[in-house]
């Protein structure tokens, strides 16, 4: 038998318990260090540059500080489970000032009860990481501290604390208030800490409303999606992509989203004749965030949305029929995650991202990250913060980094058990792909 065959069949030297233990310790150290050190590009947030105006300025879009943090809509939903609307009518709560709402939430969720939910724990992590004691019974002390902060400097402080190198915004052009700011100040997003994203939900969720607005803005579109309408919608898209210098286009879509959808010919035509040709021409991704059933309880306002199971095969058909387009997809239902992972194995133009909204909880982040890594290697983006309040970047990334590190440590130990030697170079390269480079490569930045 040739020596080559003998060499090929040699097995790695048996490793004794002590060796395996020191390898495990080494891996844990390497991963923890690399994950903490790797700057994150946060590909989906609702944060804004300070030029959009900052809270508490009326109409300021950059939300930050303790009162915004404590009145985050996740916590509004949670406080109404403790003091129900039968005791505190929704309108009474909404008529309160921001500070009164925050005091109400702090009392019931943080002072009178254990703040054990993920959204509550997030506030505590943020306060601690900013150097504050999260055990206060009232917000007075925090308000004094935040009053000394300046919004733009606070952006730097939060980015440094969270180790985030780029904050990708969500810019809903059909929102009259935000569009007005863009029209008055075309350079409003000129801030190298931020990137803009053109968000256009109504074009698929409510073509009648969208068409009416487009006509008001001077775009000659019809009720049906004629070729002239397609050309005008393309002109609209190009105008705002250029004005915003957007790096991708995003939509949040209902669980019923389907492609093709014979019941909604305008929706199919919008994708086929307007959006996807423009994006293919610019090699720009289309981010579909699928599964949000809006306003199941309108009295909760932003907190009134919920989740529904979606159709992965519609994503499969889009990836298959539009091979020149790039699709970033996240789905809101836990039940969709495995089928979506398998879909990503079939299409290189599909990039899965994040543990979105109701999935952004440790138990589900761990399950999804393990599933994705075992099916996709490192070819996905494990997380985005979805931060609405700037300060949330601190906790959303502190919490997710820990879980991503935990999964990586396990997977590297599995590799070592198979005889593969994991080096620090492997770890650093993998972590960079997951937290920054996969996304930047997909948007060409
Ligand atoms: O539509 C979206 O982008 C969602 O992320 C919503 O903003 C949602 O309300 C949210 O804040 N999720 O975290
Ligand atoms: Zn969002």
Tab-separated table of C-alpha atoms in Angstrom, residues 2-444:
chain	number	residue	atom	x	y	z
A	2	UNK	CA	1.573	3.388	-0.924
A	3	UNK	CA	2.788	5.529	1.987
A	4	UNK	CA	0.464	8.289	0.671
A	5	UNK	CA	-2.574	6.096	1.414
A	6	UNK	CA	-1.132	5.264	4.814
A	7	UNK	CA	-0.539	9.014	5.520
A	8	UNK	CA	-4.050	9.879	4.284
A	9	UNK	CA	-5.506	7.320	6.684
A	10	UNK	CA	-3.476	8.476	9.713
A	11	UNK	CA	-5.745	9.825	12.473
A	12	UNK	CA	-4.892	12.889	14.603
A	13	UNK	CA	-3.074	11.953	17.837
A	14	UNK	CA	-5.573	11.077	20.591
A	15	UNK	CA	-6.099	14.082	22.863
A	16	UNK	CA	-6.278	13.511	26.580
A	17	UNK	CA	-8.836	15.227	28.788
A	18	UNK	CA	-6.323	17.835	29.975
A	19	UNK	CA	-5.441	18.852	26.431
A	20	UNK	CA	-9.092	19.146	25.471
A	21	UNK	CA	-9.772	21.250	28.547
A	22	UNK	CA	-6.963	23.678	27.698
A	23	UNK	CA	-8.146	23.833	24.085
A	24	UNK	CA	-11.651	24.688	25.305
A	25	UNK	CA	-10.303	27.427	27.562
A	26	UNK	CA	-8.244	28.791	24.690
A	27	UNK	CA	-11.226	28.864	22.371
A	28	UNK	CA	-13.416	30.604	24.901
A	29	UNK	CA	-10.765	33.282	25.388
A	30	UNK	CA	-10.164	33.781	21.633
A	31	UNK	CA	-13.880	34.044	20.824
A	32	UNK	CA	-14.798	36.322	23.714
A	33	UNK	CA	-11.909	38.636	22.812
A	34	UNK	CA	-12.675	38.667	19.071
A	35	UNK	CA	-16.436	39.217	19.473
A	36	UNK	CA	-15.907	42.078	21.932
A	37	UNK	CA	-13.242	43.703	19.746
A	38	UNK	CA	-15.073	43.435	16.403
A	39	UNK	CA	-16.859	46.667	15.424
A	40	UNK	CA	-20.428	45.966	14.297
A	41	UNK	CA	-22.148	47.477	11.286
A	42	UNK	CA	-25.757	47.703	12.447
A	43	UNK	CA	-27.730	47.113	9.265
A	44	UNK	CA	-31.234	48.023	10.486
A	45	UNK	CA	-32.058	50.695	13.053
A	46	UNK	CA	-34.576	53.500	13.510
A	47	UNK	CA	-31.927	55.927	14.713
A	48	UNK	CA	-31.246	59.242	13.001
A	49	UNK	CA	-28.438	61.740	12.516
A	50	UNK	CA	-28.665	64.696	14.941
A	51	UNK	CA	-29.568	66.970	11.979
A	52	UNK	CA	-33.026	65.326	11.920
A	53	UNK	CA	-33.588	66.997	15.283
A	54	UNK	CA	-33.143	65.293	18.642
A	55	UNK	CA	-35.555	64.604	21.500
A	56	UNK	CA	-36.938	66.375	23.498
A	57	UNK	CA	-37.136	68.881	20.594
A	58	UNK	CA	-40.715	68.546	19.272
A	59	UNK	CA	-40.600	66.528	16.049
A	60	UNK	CA	-36.978	65.567	16.656
A	61	UNK	CA	-36.417	62.131	15.098
A	62	UNK	CA	-33.240	61.201	16.971
A	63	UNK	CA	-34.674	59.627	20.114
A	64	UNK	CA	-32.260	59.249	23.034
A	65	UNK	CA	-32.085	59.568	26.833
A	66	UNK	CA	-33.790	57.928	29.804
A	67	UNK	CA	-37.369	59.029	29.134
A	68	UNK	CA	-37.277	57.738	25.535
A	69	UNK	CA	-35.504	54.568	26.682
A	70	UNK	CA	-38.159	53.813	29.325
A	71	UNK	CA	-41.133	54.649	27.075
A	72	UNK	CA	-39.889	52.341	24.241
A	73	UNK	CA	-43.003	50.756	22.763
A	74	UNK	CA	-41.973	47.276	23.910
A	75	UNK	CA	-42.237	48.564	27.523
A	76	UNK	CA	-45.547	50.326	26.869
A	77	UNK	CA	-47.029	46.964	25.868
A	78	UNK	CA	-45.556	45.366	28.998
A	79	UNK	CA	-46.808	48.011	31.444
A	80	UNK	CA	-50.374	47.656	30.145
A	81	UNK	CA	-50.203	44.022	31.256
A	82	UNK	CA	-49.665	45.231	34.812
A	83	UNK	CA	-51.928	48.293	34.851
A	84	UNK	CA	-54.555	47.292	32.267
A	85	UNK	CA	-56.577	49.735	30.203
A	86	UNK	CA	-59.602	48.978	32.416
A	87	UNK	CA	-57.667	50.703	35.228
A	88	UNK	CA	-55.672	53.243	33.186
A	89	UNK	CA	-57.458	53.999	29.890
A	90	UNK	CA	-55.166	54.142	26.867
A	91	UNK	CA	-56.142	57.744	26.144
A	92	UNK	CA	-55.253	58.754	29.701
A	93	UNK	CA	-51.797	57.206	29.278
A	94	UNK	CA	-51.252	58.827	25.893
A	95	UNK	CA	-52.347	62.198	27.310
A	96	UNK	CA	-49.561	61.979	29.926
A	97	UNK	CA	-46.287	63.806	29.278
A	98	UNK	CA	-43.280	61.712	28.229
A	99	UNK	CA	-41.839	62.030	31.753
A	100	UNK	CA	-45.160	61.011	33.352
A	101	UNK	CA	-45.338	57.958	31.053
A	102	UNK	CA	-41.728	57.091	31.931
A	103	UNK	CA	-42.389	57.475	35.681
A	104	UNK	CA	-45.452	55.207	35.350
A	105	UNK	CA	-43.447	52.538	33.492
A	106	UNK	CA	-40.438	52.763	35.814
A	107	UNK	CA	-42.656	52.379	38.900
A	108	UNK	CA	-44.587	49.346	37.658
A	109	UNK	CA	-41.932	47.495	35.651
A	110	UNK	CA	-38.693	48.408	37.454
A	111	UNK	CA	-39.452	49.584	41.028
A	112	UNK	CA	-42.482	47.532	42.106
A	113	UNK	CA	-41.577	44.368	40.171
A	114	UNK	CA	-38.483	42.525	38.994
A	115	UNK	CA	-37.458	43.939	35.591
A	116	UNK	CA	-36.893	40.443	34.255
A	117	UNK	CA	-38.176	40.746	30.654
A	118	UNK	CA	-35.653	41.271	27.816
A	119	UNK	CA	-36.843	44.819	27.143
A	120	UNK	CA	-36.568	45.687	30.863
A	121	UNK	CA	-33.168	44.018	31.221
A	122	UNK	CA	-32.005	46.040	28.227
A	123	UNK	CA	-32.595	49.325	30.022
A	124	UNK	CA	-30.594	48.053	33.003
A	125	UNK	CA	-27.691	46.924	30.801
A	126	UNK	CA	-27.626	50.274	29.025
A	127	UNK	CA	-27.579	52.220	32.302
A	128	UNK	CA	-24.820	50.014	33.721
A	129	UNK	CA	-22.667	50.223	30.576
A	130	UNK	CA	-23.045	54.026	30.642
A	131	UNK	CA	-21.683	53.946	34.206
A	132	UNK	CA	-24.976	54.474	36.040
A	133	UNK	CA	-26.473	52.380	38.871
A	134	UNK	CA	-29.564	50.579	37.469
A	135	UNK	CA	-31.101	50.102	40.915
A	136	UNK	CA	-32.627	53.562	41.386
A	137	UNK	CA	-36.299	53.603	42.439
A	138	UNK	CA	-37.009	56.809	40.472
A	139	UNK	CA	-35.709	58.376	37.257
A	140	UNK	CA	-34.637	61.682	38.806
A	141	UNK	CA	-30.935	60.845	39.034
A	142	UNK	CA	-30.776	59.481	35.495
A	143	UNK	CA	-32.509	62.579	34.147
A	144	UNK	CA	-29.831	64.767	35.749
A	145	UNK	CA	-27.079	62.705	34.087
A	146	UNK	CA	-28.692	62.671	30.643
A	147	UNK	CA	-29.398	66.418	30.877
A	148	UNK	CA	-25.638	66.946	30.763
A	149	UNK	CA	-25.259	64.997	27.474
A	150	UNK	CA	-25.182	66.575	24.023
A	151	UNK	CA	-26.944	64.558	21.253
A	152	UNK	CA	-24.092	64.439	18.728
A	153	UNK	CA	-21.449	63.690	21.355
A	154	UNK	CA	-23.825	61.097	22.814
A	155	UNK	CA	-23.961	59.395	19.399
A	156	UNK	CA	-20.171	59.008	19.605
A	157	UNK	CA	-20.370	57.806	23.209
A	158	UNK	CA	-23.009	55.180	22.408
A	159	UNK	CA	-21.179	53.980	19.278
A	160	UNK	CA	-17.964	53.638	21.246
A	161	UNK	CA	-19.664	51.847	24.156
A	162	UNK	CA	-21.562	49.485	21.841
A	163	UNK	CA	-18.570	49.153	19.443
A	164	UNK	CA	-20.764	49.960	16.448
A	165	UNK	CA	-18.973	51.488	13.455
A	166	UNK	CA	-21.929	52.344	11.242
A	167	UNK	CA	-25.604	52.973	12.074
A	168	UNK	CA	-27.923	52.176	9.161
A	169	UNK	CA	-31.135	54.199	9.350
A	170	UNK	CA	-34.692	53.489	8.195
A	171	UNK	CA	-36.069	56.402	6.167
A	172	UNK	CA	-39.798	56.040	5.397
A	173	UNK	CA	-40.302	58.433	2.484
A	174	UNK	CA	-44.113	58.167	2.791
A	175	UNK	CA	-43.900	59.628	6.297
A	176	UNK	CA	-44.879	63.278	5.741
A	177	UNK	CA	-42.876	64.629	8.679
A	178	UNK	CA	-39.611	62.916	7.714
A	179	UNK	CA	-40.057	63.622	3.979
A	180	UNK	CA	-40.513	67.299	4.863
A	181	UNK	CA	-37.161	67.309	6.643
A	182	UNK	CA	-35.451	65.733	3.577
A	183	UNK	CA	-37.063	68.310	1.286
A	184	UNK	CA	-35.952	71.229	3.478
A	185	UNK	CA	-32.448	69.869	4.107
A	186	UNK	CA	-31.163	67.472	1.396
A	187	UNK	CA	-27.907	67.084	3.338
A	188	UNK	CA	-29.669	66.065	6.560
A	189	UNK	CA	-28.096	62.585	6.466
A	190	UNK	CA	-24.563	63.748	5.688
A	191	UNK	CA	-22.872	62.155	8.714
A	192	UNK	CA	-20.334	59.397	8.135
A	193	UNK	CA	-21.572	57.585	11.249
A	194	UNK	CA	-24.895	56.907	9.519
A	195	UNK	CA	-26.258	55.489	6.246
A	196	UNK	CA	-29.722	55.970	4.769
A	197	UNK	CA	-32.200	53.315	3.608
A	198	UNK	CA	-35.218	54.016	1.427
A	199	UNK	CA	-38.243	52.508	3.210
A	200	UNK	CA	-41.343	52.229	1.013
A	201	UNK	CA	-43.931	49.949	2.707
A	202	UNK	CA	-47.083	51.630	1.230
A	203	UNK	CA	-45.993	50.763	-2.343
A	204	UNK	CA	-46.792	47.120	-1.558
A	205	UNK	CA	-49.028	47.403	1.489
A	206	UNK	CA	-51.406	50.061	0.146
A	207	UNK	CA	-51.019	50.882	-3.549
A	208	UNK	CA	-54.160	53.063	-3.570
A	209	UNK	CA	-52.749	55.368	-0.860
A	210	UNK	CA	-49.245	55.262	-2.381
A	211	UNK	CA	-50.585	56.075	-5.852
A	212	UNK	CA	-52.560	59.022	-4.507
A	213	UNK	CA	-49.442	60.438	-2.801
A	214	UNK	CA	-47.294	59.868	-5.898
A	215	UNK	CA	-49.768	61.853	-7.981
A	216	UNK	CA	-49.681	64.672	-5.369
A	217	UNK	CA	-45.888	64.677	-5.711
A	218	UNK	CA	-46.101	65.050	-9.488
A	219	UNK	CA	-45.662	61.435	-10.613
A	220	UNK	CA	-48.113	60.541	-13.366
A	221	UNK	CA	-49.256	57.147	-12.059
A	222	UNK	CA	-52.558	55.370	-12.717
A	223	UNK	CA	-54.640	53.094	-10.473
A	224	UNK	CA	-53.469	50.120	-12.549
A	225	UNK	CA	-49.768	49.484	-13.047
A	226	UNK	CA	-49.460	50.524	-16.709
A	227	UNK	CA	-46.049	50.848	-18.382
A	228	UNK	CA	-46.284	54.606	-17.902
A	229	UNK	CA	-46.985	54.039	-14.205
A	230	UNK	CA	-43.978	51.704	-14.016
A	231	UNK	CA	-41.758	54.349	-15.595
A	232	UNK	CA	-43.034	57.010	-13.166
A	233	UNK	CA	-42.521	54.768	-10.136
A	234	UNK	CA	-38.983	54.065	-11.364
A	235	UNK	CA	-38.421	57.842	-11.599
A	236	UNK	CA	-39.703	58.231	-8.028
A	237	UNK	CA	-37.406	55.456	-6.760
A	238	UNK	CA	-34.338	56.815	-8.544
A	239	UNK	CA	-35.024	60.342	-7.223
A	240	UNK	CA	-35.143	59.240	-3.584
A	241	UNK	CA	-32.325	56.695	-3.860
A	242	UNK	CA	-30.125	59.509	-5.158
A	243	UNK	CA	-31.346	62.126	-2.666
A	244	UNK	CA	-30.870	59.804	0.302
A	245	UNK	CA	-27.716	58.133	-1.058
A	246	UNK	CA	-29.542	55.039	0.176
A	247	UNK	CA	-27.565	51.806	0.471
A	248	UNK	CA	-30.593	49.515	0.084
A	249	UNK	CA	-34.391	49.571	-0.137
A	250	UNK	CA	-36.502	48.068	2.656
A	251	UNK	CA	-40.094	47.045	3.273
A	252	UNK	CA	-41.923	45.520	6.182
A	253	UNK	CA	-44.495	43.112	4.713
A	254	UNK	CA	-47.542	41.333	6.162
A	255	UNK	CA	-47.644	37.569	6.827
A	256	UNK	CA	-49.871	37.246	3.738
A	257	UNK	CA	-47.195	38.640	1.428
A	258	UNK	CA	-47.051	36.387	-1.615
A	259	UNK	CA	-45.244	36.404	-4.944
A	260	UNK	CA	-46.679	36.075	-7.440
A	261	UNK	CA	-50.015	37.240	-6.094
A	262	UNK	CA	-52.769	37.012	-8.743
A	263	UNK	CA	-55.134	38.746	-6.313
A	264	UNK	CA	-52.832	41.802	-6.301
A	265	UNK	CA	-51.587	42.388	-9.881
A	266	UNK	CA	-50.371	45.871	-8.971
A	267	UNK	CA	-48.066	44.430	-6.304
A	268	UNK	CA	-46.524	41.954	-8.731
A	269	UNK	CA	-46.172	44.649	-11.396
A	270	UNK	CA	-44.533	47.022	-8.903
A	271	UNK	CA	-41.879	44.403	-8.144
A	272	UNK	CA	-41.413	43.163	-11.736
A	273	UNK	CA	-41.637	46.470	-13.633
A	274	UNK	CA	-40.426	49.084	-11.150
A	275	UNK	CA	-38.521	48.117	-8.025
A	276	UNK	CA	-36.473	45.082	-9.068
A	277	UNK	CA	-35.249	46.490	-12.417
A	278	UNK	CA	-34.029	49.694	-10.686
A	279	UNK	CA	-32.283	47.720	-7.932
A	280	UNK	CA	-30.700	45.243	-10.360
A	281	UNK	CA	-29.335	48.182	-12.384
A	282	UNK	CA	-27.753	49.595	-9.212
A	283	UNK	CA	-26.707	46.178	-7.776
A	284	UNK	CA	-28.604	47.252	-4.648
A	285	UNK	CA	-30.359	44.816	-2.278
A	286	UNK	CA	-34.064	44.725	-1.517
A	287	UNK	CA	-34.620	44.028	2.192
A	288	UNK	CA	-37.898	42.256	2.904
A	289	UNK	CA	-38.945	42.082	6.551
A	290	UNK	CA	-41.884	39.710	6.410
A	291	UNK	CA	-44.526	38.766	8.960
A	292	UNK	CA	-45.627	41.967	10.688
A	293	UNK	CA	-49.327	42.095	11.266
A	294	UNK	CA	-49.889	45.758	11.980
A	295	UNK	CA	-52.142	47.326	14.604
A	296	UNK	CA	-53.898	44.324	16.109
A	297	UNK	CA	-54.415	46.671	19.046
A	298	UNK	CA	-54.409	50.222	17.635
A	299	UNK	CA	-54.809	51.723	21.141
A	300	UNK	CA	-51.198	50.680	21.829
A	301	UNK	CA	-49.982	52.738	18.821
A	302	UNK	CA	-46.388	51.640	17.931
A	303	UNK	CA	-46.771	48.800	20.451
A	304	UNK	CA	-49.919	47.526	18.718
A	305	UNK	CA	-48.357	45.308	16.042
A	306	UNK	CA	-47.831	41.573	16.181
A	307	UNK	CA	-46.461	38.567	14.284
A	308	UNK	CA	-47.892	36.128	11.744
A	309	UNK	CA	-46.444	33.122	9.897
A	310	UNK	CA	-45.300	33.968	6.354
A	311	UNK	CA	-44.720	32.229	3.038
A	312	UNK	CA	-41.072	31.297	2.448
A	313	UNK	CA	-41.829	29.911	-1.026
A	314	UNK	CA	-42.626	33.459	-2.192
A	315	UNK	CA	-39.063	34.423	-1.242
A	316	UNK	CA	-37.783	31.338	-3.065
A	317	UNK	CA	-39.683	32.343	-6.225
A	318	UNK	CA	-38.347	35.918	-6.099
A	319	UNK	CA	-34.739	34.715	-5.660
A	320	UNK	CA	-35.207	32.203	-8.476
A	321	UNK	CA	-36.959	34.493	-10.984
A	322	UNK	CA	-34.769	37.550	-10.331
A	323	UNK	CA	-31.218	36.145	-10.220
A	324	UNK	CA	-29.752	39.618	-10.973
A	325	UNK	CA	-31.344	40.991	-7.794
A	326	UNK	CA	-30.029	40.686	-4.243
A	327	UNK	CA	-32.487	39.978	-1.413
A	328	UNK	CA	-31.935	40.588	2.286
A	329	UNK	CA	-34.661	38.756	4.200
A	330	UNK	CA	-35.727	38.419	7.790
A	331	UNK	CA	-38.986	36.843	8.926
A	332	UNK	CA	-40.805	37.611	12.122
A	333	UNK	CA	-42.245	34.176	12.978
A	334	UNK	CA	-40.079	31.583	14.729
A	335	UNK	CA	-41.929	28.927	12.705
A	336	UNK	CA	-40.488	30.276	9.435
A	337	UNK	CA	-36.832	30.182	10.401
A	338	UNK	CA	-35.816	26.656	9.385
A	339	UNK	CA	-37.477	26.752	5.947
A	340	UNK	CA	-35.922	30.200	5.366
A	341	UNK	CA	-32.476	28.851	6.287
A	342	UNK	CA	-32.852	26.039	3.765
A	343	UNK	CA	-33.988	28.578	1.149
A	344	UNK	CA	-30.751	30.507	1.719
A	345	UNK	CA	-28.798	27.309	0.943
A	346	UNK	CA	-30.406	27.333	-2.511
A	347	UNK	CA	-29.815	30.966	-3.519
A	348	UNK	CA	-26.582	32.953	-3.247
A	349	UNK	CA	-28.564	36.158	-3.878
A	350	UNK	CA	-30.410	35.653	-0.579
A	351	UNK	CA	-28.828	36.997	2.633
A	352	UNK	CA	-30.593	36.224	5.900
A	353	UNK	CA	-30.287	38.790	8.643
A	354	UNK	CA	-31.189	39.415	12.252
A	355	UNK	CA	-33.449	38.082	14.943
A	356	UNK	CA	-36.160	40.610	14.299
A	357	UNK	CA	-38.455	42.262	16.922
A	358	UNK	CA	-40.250	39.460	18.838
A	359	UNK	CA	-37.360	37.119	17.970
A	360	UNK	CA	-34.815	39.408	19.615
A	361	UNK	CA	-34.816	37.378	22.836
A	362	UNK	CA	-31.903	35.235	24.059
A	363	UNK	CA	-33.704	31.889	23.750
A	364	UNK	CA	-34.588	32.568	20.084
A	365	UNK	CA	-31.376	34.377	19.119
A	366	UNK	CA	-29.415	31.315	20.295
A	367	UNK	CA	-31.706	28.854	18.501
A	368	UNK	CA	-31.658	30.842	15.243
A	369	UNK	CA	-27.906	31.522	15.298
A	370	UNK	CA	-27.118	27.837	15.893
A	371	UNK	CA	-29.520	26.778	13.121
A	372	UNK	CA	-28.113	29.311	10.658
A	373	UNK	CA	-24.457	28.456	11.453
A	374	UNK	CA	-25.076	24.722	11.109
A	375	UNK	CA	-26.890	25.201	7.780
A	376	UNK	CA	-25.121	28.254	6.326
A	377	UNK	CA	-21.674	28.376	7.943
A	378	UNK	CA	-20.864	32.072	8.369
A	379	UNK	CA	-22.802	33.266	5.292
A	380	UNK	CA	-25.489	35.223	7.140
A	381	UNK	CA	-25.833	38.303	9.368
A	382	UNK	CA	-26.829	37.085	12.848
A	383	UNK	CA	-28.223	40.322	14.215
A	384	UNK	CA	-29.333	43.896	13.785
A	385	UNK	CA	-30.411	46.070	16.698
A	386	UNK	CA	-33.634	47.579	15.310
A	387	UNK	CA	-32.870	50.301	17.876
A	388	UNK	CA	-35.455	53.070	17.969
A	389	UNK	CA	-33.733	54.871	20.788
A	390	UNK	CA	-30.025	55.508	20.232
A	391	UNK	CA	-29.059	54.297	23.737
A	392	UNK	CA	-30.502	50.856	22.910
A	393	UNK	CA	-27.504	50.128	20.686
A	394	UNK	CA	-25.603	49.556	23.960
A	395	UNK	CA	-27.799	46.756	25.307
A	396	UNK	CA	-28.941	45.210	22.057
A	397	UNK	CA	-25.343	44.568	21.038
A	398	UNK	CA	-24.100	43.640	24.541
A	399	UNK	CA	-26.826	41.006	24.801
A	400	UNK	CA	-26.435	39.652	21.252
A	401	UNK	CA	-22.627	39.556	21.274
A	402	UNK	CA	-22.730	37.239	24.307
A	403	UNK	CA	-25.083	34.810	22.555
A	404	UNK	CA	-23.204	34.878	19.241
A	405	UNK	CA	-19.972	34.208	21.174
A	406	UNK	CA	-21.605	31.304	23.053
A	407	UNK	CA	-22.699	29.662	19.809
A	408	UNK	CA	-19.304	30.187	18.173
A	409	UNK	CA	-17.491	28.676	21.171
A	410	UNK	CA	-19.680	25.578	20.952
A	411	UNK	CA	-19.218	25.217	17.216
A	412	UNK	CA	-15.436	25.663	17.436
A	413	UNK	CA	-15.291	23.046	20.210
A	414	UNK	CA	-17.235	20.726	17.930
A	415	UNK	CA	-14.606	21.350	15.235
A	416	UNK	CA	-11.758	20.640	17.666
A	417	UNK	CA	-13.483	17.407	18.687
A	418	UNK	CA	-13.410	16.418	15.008
A	419	UNK	CA	-9.634	16.993	15.011
A	420	UNK	CA	-9.656	20.398	13.241
A	421	UNK	CA	-7.359	23.029	14.732
A	422	UNK	CA	-9.192	26.340	15.239
A	423	UNK	CA	-6.792	29.315	15.201
A	424	UNK	CA	-7.256	32.941	16.229
A	425	UNK	CA	-7.178	33.845	12.510
A	426	UNK	CA	-10.187	31.608	11.884
A	427	UNK	CA	-12.055	33.203	14.779
A	428	UNK	CA	-11.286	36.812	13.844
A	429	UNK	CA	-12.203	36.265	10.187
A	430	UNK	CA	-15.492	34.541	11.063
A	431	UNK	CA	-16.512	37.191	13.576
A	432	UNK	CA	-15.696	40.002	11.128
A	433	UNK	CA	-17.865	38.353	8.471
A	434	UNK	CA	-20.796	37.862	10.843
A	435	UNK	CA	-20.783	41.281	12.507
A	436	UNK	CA	-19.669	43.539	9.648
A	437	UNK	CA	-18.280	42.232	6.379
A	438	UNK	CA	-21.095	39.996	5.062
A	439	UNK	CA	-23.471	42.958	5.081
A	440	UNK	CA	-20.966	45.502	3.725
A	441	UNK	CA	-20.028	43.139	0.893
A	442	UNK	CA	-23.738	42.615	0.070
A	443	UNK	CA	-24.339	46.356	-0.247
A	444	UNK	CA	-20.960	46.953	-1.867
